[in-house]
Tab-separated table of C-alpha atoms in Angstrom:
chain	number	residue	atom	x	y	z
A	1	MET	CA	74.645	160.185	-15.259
A	2	SER	CA	72.819	162.138	-14.683
A	3	ILE	CA	71.356	163.026	-10.990
A	4	VAL	CA	67.966	164.467	-10.840
A	5	LYS	CA	65.565	165.823	-7.885
A	6	ILE	CA	62.348	164.847	-7.049
A	7	LYS	CA	60.806	166.895	-4.129
A	8	ASP	CA	63.750	165.778	-1.171
A	9	LYS	CA	65.564	163.053	-2.469
A	10	THR	CA	68.230	162.719	-4.526
A	11	PHE	CA	68.375	159.702	-8.292
A	12	LYS	CA	71.324	159.560	-9.754
A	13	THR	CA	70.261	157.111	-13.436
A	14	SER	CA	71.125	153.576	-12.786
A	15	ILE	CA	69.335	152.158	-16.159
A	16	PRO	CA	69.274	153.937	-19.437
A	17	GLU	CA	66.496	153.771	-21.470
A	18	ALA	CA	68.178	151.130	-23.832
A	19	GLU	CA	68.550	148.823	-21.505
A	20	ILE	CA	64.202	149.113	-20.297
A	21	LYS	CA	63.526	148.921	-23.701
A	22	GLU	CA	65.346	145.513	-24.757
A	23	ARG	CA	64.594	143.822	-21.684
A	24	VAL	CA	61.214	144.394	-21.949
A	25	LYS	CA	61.292	143.384	-25.547
A	26	ALA	CA	63.208	140.049	-24.868
A	27	VAL	CA	60.247	139.669	-22.678
A	28	ALA	CA	57.630	140.488	-24.592
A	29	GLN	CA	58.989	137.868	-27.699
A	30	GLN	CA	58.984	135.101	-24.717
A	31	ILE	CA	55.297	135.581	-24.414
A	32	ASN	CA	54.941	134.964	-27.746
A	33	LYS	CA	55.768	132.290	-27.973
A	34	ASP	CA	54.651	130.829	-24.252
A	35	LEU	CA	51.533	133.042	-24.233
A	36	ASP	CA	50.792	131.375	-28.411
A	37	GLY	CA	47.127	130.184	-29.164
A	38	LYS	CA	45.838	131.172	-26.280
A	39	ASN	CA	44.241	134.701	-26.923
A	40	PRO	CA	46.073	136.282	-23.319
A	41	LEU	CA	44.453	138.645	-21.173
A	42	PHE	CA	46.661	142.008	-20.122
A	43	LEU	CA	45.980	142.946	-16.712
A	44	CYS	CA	47.875	146.203	-16.226
A	45	VAL	CA	48.342	147.156	-12.741
A	46	LEU	CA	47.976	151.168	-12.254
A	47	ASN	CA	49.620	153.345	-12.045
A	48	GLY	CA	53.310	152.162	-11.863
A	49	SER	CA	53.179	149.604	-14.725
A	50	PHE	CA	51.103	151.834	-17.255
A	51	ILE	CA	54.208	152.922	-19.067
A	52	PHE	CA	55.416	149.355	-19.320
A	53	ALA	CA	52.108	147.222	-20.504
A	54	ALA	CA	52.183	150.585	-23.074
A	55	ASP	CA	56.065	149.623	-24.040
A	56	LEU	CA	55.073	145.908	-23.794
A	57	LEU	CA	52.122	145.394	-25.398
A	58	ARG	CA	53.621	146.514	-28.683
A	59	GLU	CA	55.964	144.320	-28.742
A	60	ILE	CA	53.402	141.648	-28.131
A	61	THR	CA	52.232	139.864	-31.844
A	62	ILE	CA	49.807	137.584	-30.921
A	63	PRO	CA	46.205	138.544	-30.750
A	64	SER	CA	45.522	139.664	-26.647
A	65	SER	CA	43.473	141.946	-24.885
A	66	VAL	CA	43.481	144.618	-22.112
A	67	SER	CA	42.115	145.501	-19.328
A	68	PHE	CA	43.468	147.846	-16.088
A	69	VAL	CA	42.751	148.156	-12.790
A	70	LYS	CA	44.488	149.878	-9.384
A	71	LEU	CA	46.011	149.815	-7.001
A	72	ALA	CA	47.684	151.117	-4.302
A	73	SER	CA	50.067	149.915	-0.956
A	74	TYR	CA	52.910	153.194	-1.110
A	75	GLU	CA	53.117	155.678	0.522
A	76	GLY	CA	56.372	157.517	0.121
A	77	THR	CA	59.280	155.568	0.202
A	78	ALA	CA	57.838	152.381	1.600
A	79	SER	CA	54.900	150.186	1.212
A	80	THR	CA	52.280	150.473	3.893
A	81	GLY	CA	51.924	146.640	4.037
A	82	LYS	CA	47.723	147.013	3.472
A	83	ILE	CA	46.314	146.957	-0.660
A	84	LYS	CA	43.830	149.452	-1.468
A	85	GLU	CA	41.955	148.488	-5.246
A	86	LEU	CA	41.561	151.721	-5.910
A	87	MET	CA	39.152	149.963	-9.558
A	88	GLY	CA	38.209	146.859	-10.065
A	89	LEU	CA	37.838	144.219	-12.160
A	90	ASN	CA	35.820	144.612	-15.049
A	91	GLU	CA	36.473	141.719	-17.441
A	92	ASP	CA	35.468	138.607	-17.232
A	93	LEU	CA	37.912	136.292	-16.557
A	94	SER	CA	36.524	132.806	-16.604
A	95	GLY	CA	38.178	130.284	-18.671
A	96	ARG	CA	40.649	133.256	-19.951
A	97	THR	CA	44.765	132.811	-19.727
A	98	VAL	CA	45.637	136.079	-17.616
A	99	VAL	CA	49.139	138.219	-17.801
A	100	ILE	CA	48.762	140.317	-14.721
A	101	VAL	CA	51.674	143.633	-15.468
A	102	GLU	CA	52.700	145.083	-12.868
A	103	ASP	CA	55.886	147.730	-12.216
A	104	ILE	CA	57.513	145.866	-9.201
A	105	VAL	CA	56.888	143.036	-7.039
A	106	ASP	CA	58.290	144.142	-3.815
A	107	THR	CA	57.094	142.151	-1.287
A	108	GLY	CA	54.959	140.102	-2.735
A	109	ARG	CA	52.201	140.134	-0.269
A	110	THR	CA	50.560	142.999	-2.722
A	111	MET	CA	50.820	140.141	-6.448
A	112	SER	CA	49.253	137.261	-3.409
A	113	GLN	CA	47.015	138.847	-2.910
A	114	MET	CA	45.946	140.129	-5.975
A	115	LEU	CA	46.336	135.886	-7.153
A	116	GLU	CA	44.099	135.083	-4.327
A	117	SER	CA	41.343	137.314	-5.223
A	118	LEU	CA	42.048	136.670	-9.145
A	119	GLY	CA	42.216	133.100	-8.843
A	120	THR	CA	37.912	133.429	-7.514
A	121	HIS	CA	37.305	133.839	-11.130
A	122	ASN	CA	38.234	130.301	-12.923
A	123	PRO	CA	41.230	131.797	-15.319
A	124	ALA	CA	42.567	129.097	-17.095
A	125	SER	CA	45.434	130.732	-15.588
A	126	LEU	CA	47.972	133.172	-14.131
A	127	HIS	CA	50.583	134.511	-14.611
A	128	ILE	CA	52.780	137.268	-13.165
A	129	CYS	CA	55.259	139.419	-15.809
A	130	THR	CA	57.165	142.596	-14.003
A	131	LEU	CA	59.817	144.792	-15.089
A	132	PHE	CA	61.177	144.674	-11.899
A	133	VAL	CA	61.529	141.507	-9.018
A	134	LYS	CA	63.941	142.645	-5.653
A	135	PRO	CA	64.689	139.191	-5.004
A	136	SER	CA	65.703	140.084	-1.163
A	137	LYS	CA	62.607	141.636	-0.473
A	138	LEU	CA	60.004	138.277	-1.229
A	139	GLU	CA	58.735	137.788	1.826
A	140	VAL	CA	55.798	135.845	0.519
A	141	PRO	CA	55.969	132.079	-2.297
A	142	LEU	CA	55.394	133.519	-5.798
A	143	ASP	CA	56.402	131.217	-9.381
A	144	ILE	CA	57.632	135.713	-11.549
A	145	ASP	CA	56.843	133.808	-15.448
A	146	TYR	CA	58.351	137.080	-16.166
A	147	ALA	CA	61.089	139.679	-14.840
A	148	ALA	CA	62.527	142.396	-17.260
A	149	PHE	CA	64.752	143.028	-14.140
A	150	ASN	CA	65.882	141.742	-10.778
A	151	ILE	CA	67.207	144.374	-8.570
A	152	PRO	CA	69.003	145.158	-5.316
A	153	ASP	CA	66.390	146.376	-2.800
A	154	ASP	CA	66.816	150.123	-3.806
A	155	PHE	CA	64.151	152.061	-3.998
A	156	ILE	CA	63.757	153.610	-8.372
A	157	VAL	CA	62.078	156.083	-9.822
A	158	GLY	CA	61.306	156.626	-13.454
A	159	TYR	CA	60.060	155.136	-16.402
A	160	GLY	CA	56.120	154.828	-15.215
A	161	LEU	CA	57.647	154.416	-10.775
A	162	ASP	CA	56.852	156.949	-8.386
A	163	TYR	CA	58.313	158.902	-5.768
A	164	ASP	CA	55.259	160.950	-3.755
A	165	GLN	CA	53.580	160.577	-7.522
A	166	GLN	CA	56.477	162.412	-9.223
A	167	GLY	CA	59.037	161.690	-11.286
A	168	ARG	CA	57.034	158.637	-14.191
A	169	GLY	CA	57.935	160.311	-16.677
A	170	LEU	CA	61.453	160.052	-16.271
A	171	LYS	CA	62.215	157.482	-19.314
A	172	ASP	CA	65.433	156.284	-17.752
A	173	ILE	CA	65.235	154.279	-13.726
A	174	TYR	CA	66.403	156.519	-10.971
A	175	THR	CA	68.614	154.831	-7.454
A	176	ILE	CA	68.199	157.092	-4.775
A	177	VAL	CA	71.128	158.863	-3.677
A	178	GLU	CA	71.400	158.191	-0.086
A	179	GLU	CA	71.960	161.873	1.712
């Protein structure tokens, strides 16, 4: 186990890179099976999901395409409860199978708002694929189709997730150490 310091916080390794990659591959295999013949559009939510999305898509073997949106709801270590769209959708979703690729589902409010917004574009179906979900934090009911990990309500960084824009490049997942 290693310890890293990011700004004013200390973090310890909680999920090693090898375990993450194993789980990402398993999620991709399930998507390949479930969505075979559907030519899904993977809609990746920036910034946090970019590493997960890259690794996931390298394991996708069915015909598919990818696009990106950028939303923000966090400041520091807490969700603000307000979702800002920083870079919008530029794809025609009409009749498409859409897989939203997210780094983490915490309260579910961002995802719920995103599903509502995307639903107005008449997709054939919407699916949620997340690297992490915090079941104890969910405030809204969500049907999460693909989740690599269910985790406790800890603040984490690494593998694309950040603390105040730092730590995204860490290969493992680190959990905050309470001081």
